mmCIF file of C-alpha atoms in Angstrom:
data_model
loop_
_atom_site.group_PDB
_atom_site.id
_atom_site.type_symbol
_atom_site.label_atom_id
_atom_site.label_comp_id
_atom_site.label_asym_id
_atom_site.label_seq_id
_atom_site.Cartn_x
_atom_site.Cartn_y
_atom_site.Cartn_z
ATOM 1 C CA MET S 26 0.000 0.000 0.000
ATOM 2 C CA ALA S 27 2.737 2.448 0.918
ATOM 3 C CA VAL S 28 4.600 1.705 -2.330
ATOM 4 C CA ALA S 29 1.538 2.476 -4.470
ATOM 5 C CA ARG S 30 0.906 5.702 -2.555
ATOM 6 C CA ARG S 31 4.521 6.854 -2.969
ATOM 7 C CA ARG S 32 4.342 6.059 -6.680
ATOM 8 C CA ARG S 33 1.135 8.148 -7.078
ATOM 9 C CA ILE S 34 2.729 11.088 -5.265
ATOM 10 C CA ALA S 35 5.891 10.803 -7.384
ATOM 11 C CA TRP S 36 3.929 10.805 -10.654
ATOM 12 C CA GLY S 37 1.845 13.754 -9.412
ATOM 13 C CA LEU S 38 5.039 15.724 -8.780
ATOM 14 C CA ARG S 39 6.313 14.811 -12.256
ATOM 15 C CA ALA S 40 3.057 16.021 -13.788
ATOM 16 C CA VAL S 41 3.455 19.381 -12.028
ATOM 17 C CA ALA S 42 7.075 19.538 -13.263
ATOM 18 C CA LEU S 43 5.875 18.892 -16.820
ATOM 19 C CA MET S 44 3.305 21.692 -16.476
ATOM 20 C CA ALA S 45 6.056 24.091 -15.300
ATOM 21 C CA LEU S 46 8.207 23.119 -18.278
ATOM 22 C CA LEU S 47 5.337 23.562 -20.751
ATOM 23 C CA THR S 48 4.533 26.942 -19.210
ATOM 24 C CA TYR S 49 8.136 28.026 -19.728
ATOM 25 C CA LEU S 50 7.999 26.868 -23.364
ATOM 26 C CA VAL S 51 4.911 29.059 -23.910
ATOM 27 C CA GLY S 52 6.844 32.037 -22.501
ATOM 28 C CA ARG S 53 9.905 31.236 -24.569
ATOM 29 C CA HIS S 54 7.790 31.078 -27.726
ATOM 30 C CA ALA S 55 6.233 34.443 -26.838
ATOM 31 C CA ALA S 56 9.722 35.948 -26.407
ATOM 32 C CA ARG S 57 10.450 35.601 -30.131
ATOM 33 C CA SER S 58 9.827 38.478 -32.520
ATOM 34 C CA GLY S 59 6.088 38.716 -33.117
ATOM 35 C CA GLY S 60 5.232 37.045 -29.805
ATOM 36 C CA LEU S 61 2.609 38.174 -27.328
ATOM 37 C CA VAL S 62 4.010 40.678 -24.820
ATOM 38 C CA GLU S 63 1.913 39.607 -21.817
ATOM 39 C CA LEU S 64 2.718 35.905 -22.252
ATOM 40 C CA GLU S 65 6.411 36.756 -22.340
ATOM 41 C CA LEU S 66 6.153 38.894 -19.206
ATOM 42 C CA TRP S 67 4.263 36.221 -17.276
ATOM 43 C CA PHE S 68 5.825 32.972 -18.465
ATOM 44 C CA HIS S 69 9.346 33.648 -19.811
ATOM 45 C CA ARG S 70 10.923 32.819 -16.443
ATOM 46 C CA PRO S 71 13.559 30.167 -17.147
ATOM 47 C CA VAL S 72 15.164 30.113 -13.709
ATOM 48 C CA LEU S 73 11.877 29.883 -11.832
ATOM 49 C CA LEU S 74 10.039 27.427 -14.086
ATOM 50 C CA VAL S 75 12.889 25.193 -15.292
ATOM 51 C CA GLY S 76 14.427 25.215 -11.814
ATOM 52 C CA SER S 77 11.091 24.234 -10.265
ATOM 53 C CA ALA S 78 10.718 21.385 -12.771
ATOM 54 C CA VAL S 79 14.181 20.035 -11.942
ATOM 55 C CA VAL S 80 13.559 20.240 -8.195
ATOM 56 C CA LEU S 81 10.143 18.568 -8.501
ATOM 57 C CA VAL S 82 11.581 15.699 -10.552
ATOM 58 C CA LEU S 83 14.337 15.211 -7.972
ATOM 59 C CA ILE S 84 11.798 15.196 -5.141
ATOM 60 C CA SER S 85 9.668 12.687 -7.065
ATOM 61 C CA VAL S 86 12.671 10.354 -7.364
ATOM 62 C CA VAL S 87 13.324 10.633 -3.644
ATOM 63 C CA VAL S 88 9.656 10.006 -2.809
ATOM 64 C CA GLU S 89 9.365 6.986 -5.081
ATOM 65 C CA LEU S 90 12.504 5.153 -4.020
ATOM 66 C CA GLU S 91 12.765 3.008 -0.938
ATOM 67 C CA PHE S 92 16.192 3.569 0.542
ATOM 68 C CA ARG S 93 16.601 0.226 2.267
ATOM 69 C CA THR S 94 18.280 -1.415 -0.711
ATOM 70 C CA PRO S 95 21.770 -0.628 -1.985
ATOM 71 C CA GLU S 96 20.361 -0.208 -5.531
ATOM 72 C CA SER S 97 18.073 2.627 -4.457
ATOM 73 C CA GLN S 98 20.894 4.363 -2.606
ATOM 74 C CA ILE S 99 23.130 4.128 -5.686
ATOM 75 C CA GLY S 100 20.237 5.379 -7.848
ATOM 76 C CA LEU S 101 19.750 8.418 -5.619
ATOM 77 C CA ALA S 102 23.476 9.184 -5.659
ATOM 78 C CA GLY S 103 23.426 8.915 -9.468
ATOM 79 C CA ALA S 104 20.434 11.266 -9.700
ATOM 80 C CA LEU S 105 22.160 13.818 -7.462
ATOM 81 C CA VAL S 106 25.355 13.669 -9.542
ATOM 82 C CA ALA S 107 23.325 14.089 -12.744
ATOM 83 C CA LEU S 108 21.495 17.055 -11.204
ATOM 84 C CA VAL S 109 24.751 18.754 -10.262
ATOM 85 C CA PHE S 110 26.482 18.161 -13.616
ATOM 86 C CA LEU S 111 23.437 18.866 -15.812
ATOM 87 C CA GLY S 112 21.094 21.064 -13.798
ATOM 88 C CA VAL S 113 23.530 23.630 -12.420
ATOM 89 C CA PRO S 114 25.081 24.544 -15.822
ATOM 90 C CA LEU S 115 21.589 24.743 -17.336
ATOM 91 C CA ALA S 116 20.414 27.086 -14.575
ATOM 92 C CA LEU S 117 23.530 29.253 -14.943
ATOM 93 C CA SER S 118 23.149 29.440 -18.727
ATOM 94 C CA THR S 119 19.544 30.606 -18.385
ATOM 95 C CA LEU S 120 20.679 33.293 -15.960
ATOM 96 C CA VAL S 121 23.286 34.514 -18.445
ATOM 97 C CA THR S 122 20.993 34.492 -21.490
ATOM 98 C CA THR S 123 18.120 36.470 -20.004
ATOM 99 C CA ASP S 124 18.146 39.936 -21.554
ATOM 100 C CA GLU S 125 15.212 41.757 -20.040
ATOM 101 C CA GLY S 126 17.232 44.959 -19.730
ATOM 102 C CA VAL S 127 16.057 48.418 -18.747
ATOM 103 C CA GLN S 128 13.640 50.258 -20.996
ATOM 104 C CA THR S 129 15.128 53.686 -21.652
ATOM 105 C CA ARG S 130 12.608 55.314 -23.983
ATOM 106 C CA ARG S 131 9.232 54.840 -25.698
ATOM 107 C CA GLU S 132 7.972 56.737 -28.731
ATOM 108 C CA ALA S 133 4.428 56.413 -30.107
ATOM 109 C CA ALA S 134 3.795 56.559 -33.835
ATOM 110 C CA PRO S 135 2.146 59.663 -35.263
ATOM 111 C CA ASP S 136 -1.615 59.016 -35.605
ATOM 112 C CA HIS S 137 -1.175 55.465 -34.179
ATOM 113 C CA PRO S 138 -1.011 55.446 -30.357
ATOM 114 C CA ASP S 139 -1.200 51.620 -30.458
ATOM 115 C CA ARG S 140 2.205 51.447 -32.180
ATOM 116 C CA VAL S 141 5.178 52.249 -29.975
ATOM 117 C CA LEU S 142 8.929 52.122 -30.498
ATOM 118 C CA ALA S 143 10.581 50.801 -27.336
ATOM 119 C CA PHE S 144 14.287 51.218 -26.619
ATOM 120 C CA THR S 145 15.789 48.840 -24.056
ATOM 121 C CA ASP S 146 19.370 48.725 -22.798
ATOM 122 C CA VAL S 147 20.153 44.978 -22.595
ATOM 123 C CA ALA S 148 23.904 45.287 -21.948
ATOM 124 C CA ASP S 149 25.614 43.248 -19.273
ATOM 125 C CA SER S 150 28.463 45.737 -19.204
ATOM 126 C CA ILE S 151 28.999 49.485 -19.021
ATOM 127 C CA ASP S 152 28.745 49.989 -22.797
ATOM 128 C CA PRO S 153 25.072 50.126 -23.777
ATOM 129 C CA VAL S 154 23.482 47.665 -26.188
ATOM 130 C CA TYR S 155 20.107 48.944 -27.371
ATOM 131 C CA ARG S 156 17.344 46.581 -28.425
ATOM 132 C CA VAL S 157 14.805 48.423 -30.553
ATOM 133 C CA GLU S 158 11.335 46.873 -30.741
ATOM 134 C CA LEU S 159 8.014 47.803 -32.250
ATOM 135 C CA LEU S 160 5.123 47.184 -29.839
ATOM 136 C CA THR S 161 1.712 46.914 -31.495
ATOM 137 C CA GLY S 162 -1.749 46.508 -30.021
ATOM 138 C CA SER S 163 -2.713 46.637 -26.382
ATOM 139 C CA GLY S 164 -3.560 44.330 -23.515
ATOM 140 C CA TRP S 165 -3.326 40.581 -24.094
ATOM 141 C CA SER S 166 -3.178 41.013 -27.882
ATOM 142 C CA ALA S 167 -0.088 43.269 -27.792
ATOM 143 C CA ARG S 168 2.851 41.925 -29.809
ATOM 144 C CA HIS S 169 6.502 42.898 -29.986
ATOM 145 C CA TRP S 170 8.617 42.904 -33.135
ATOM 146 C CA GLY S 171 12.405 43.060 -32.894
ATOM 147 C CA LEU S 172 14.062 45.554 -35.210
ATOM 148 C CA GLY S 173 17.556 44.795 -33.957
ATOM 149 C CA PRO S 174 20.094 45.246 -31.218
ATOM 150 C CA TRP S 175 22.814 47.851 -31.753
ATOM 151 C CA THR S 176 25.733 49.097 -29.715
ATOM 152 C CA ASP S 177 27.191 52.567 -29.708
ATOM 153 C CA GLY S 178 30.250 50.976 -31.356
ATOM 154 C CA GLU S 179 28.074 49.925 -34.301
ATOM 155 C CA GLY S 180 27.153 53.549 -34.689
ATOM 156 C CA LEU S 181 23.510 53.778 -33.681
ATOM 157 C CA VAL S 182 22.727 57.454 -34.181
ATOM 158 C CA ARG S 183 18.949 57.354 -33.745
ATOM 159 C CA ALA S 184 15.791 55.356 -34.368
ATOM 160 C CA GLU S 185 12.549 57.227 -34.894
ATOM 161 C CA TRP S 186 9.208 57.347 -36.630
ATOM 162 C CA SER S 187 9.674 59.027 -39.994
ATOM 163 C CA GLY S 188 5.980 58.693 -40.842
ATOM 164 C CA PRO S 189 2.823 57.056 -39.489
ATOM 165 C CA ASP S 190 3.879 53.665 -40.851
ATOM 166 C CA ARG S 191 7.622 54.046 -41.312
ATOM 167 C CA ILE S 192 10.535 53.632 -38.892
ATOM 168 C CA THR S 193 13.987 54.951 -39.747
ATOM 169 C CA VAL S 194 17.065 53.604 -37.966
ATOM 170 C CA THR S 195 20.115 55.722 -38.648
ATOM 171 C CA LEU S 196 23.531 54.143 -38.140
ATOM 172 C CA GLU S 197 26.912 55.726 -38.807
ATOM 173 C CA LYS S 198 27.339 53.938 -42.140
ATOM 174 C CA GLU S 199 23.777 53.205 -43.273
ATOM 175 C CA VAL S 200 20.112 54.050 -42.939
ATOM 176 C CA ARG S 201 17.529 51.278 -42.478
ATOM 177 C CA VAL S 202 13.870 51.994 -43.176
ATOM 178 C CA PHE S 203 11.191 49.598 -41.893
ATOM 179 C CA THR S 204 7.665 49.867 -43.297
ATOM 180 C CA VAL S 205 4.861 48.826 -40.946
ATOM 181 C CA ASP S 206 1.867 47.131 -42.601
ATOM 182 C CA GLU S 207 -1.767 47.658 -41.595
ATOM 183 C CA ALA S 208 -1.639 44.730 -39.152
ATOM 184 C CA GLY S 209 1.239 46.447 -37.317
ATOM 185 C CA ARG S 210 3.962 44.082 -38.549
ATOM 186 C CA PRO S 211 7.261 45.595 -39.751
ATOM 187 C CA GLY S 212 8.645 44.476 -43.086
ATOM 188 C CA GLY S 213 12.296 43.823 -43.813
ATOM 189 C CA PRO S 214 14.411 46.957 -43.881
ATOM 190 C CA SER S 215 15.463 48.747 -47.001
ATOM 191 C CA VAL S 216 19.116 49.621 -46.441
ATOM 192 C CA THR S 217 20.901 52.558 -48.053
ATOM 193 C CA PRO S 218 24.416 53.849 -47.398
ATOM 194 C CA ARG S 219 24.525 56.998 -45.359
ATOM 195 C CA HIS S 220 26.077 60.069 -46.914
ATOM 196 C CA ARG S 221 27.783 62.363 -44.496
#
């Protein structure tokens, strides 16, 4: 009876771990260009969700095993070693790759308050790295479209609305113009060399 109960608890914990992992995957998908802003804000939490899944799986292994046999003790030691060698680097890599940054400026489009250029400093160092995004819509239907990350070394001079449906990004050596369609989606840039 106790073995069946432990097994049910262990599989329940694994189901919760799977739900945490699936939730993270929804947030990761929303973090791509064109993804939903609110889903990214709520669910793109790799450390919290992936870490919780790993911990829940480990707890489920501990709950399910009976530690009176040498095989179960060796199995637990193996699981702990695997957790240390696989889980810790994974957790550290997710900490390093998160680039939420600090939003430095927002600029609404002329005649389109539901279209906003957002400038975010995502640098891990002193030198700024600016991620420029177009935010369209509002509430749960709001989407974000990445226009590109640029450093001061790459010569980002300015990014601005040059019309109600046109964004101009001026770099030291070139000018990129993005045209926004009626659905609020930016097209590929037309690039021209910059004359000084």
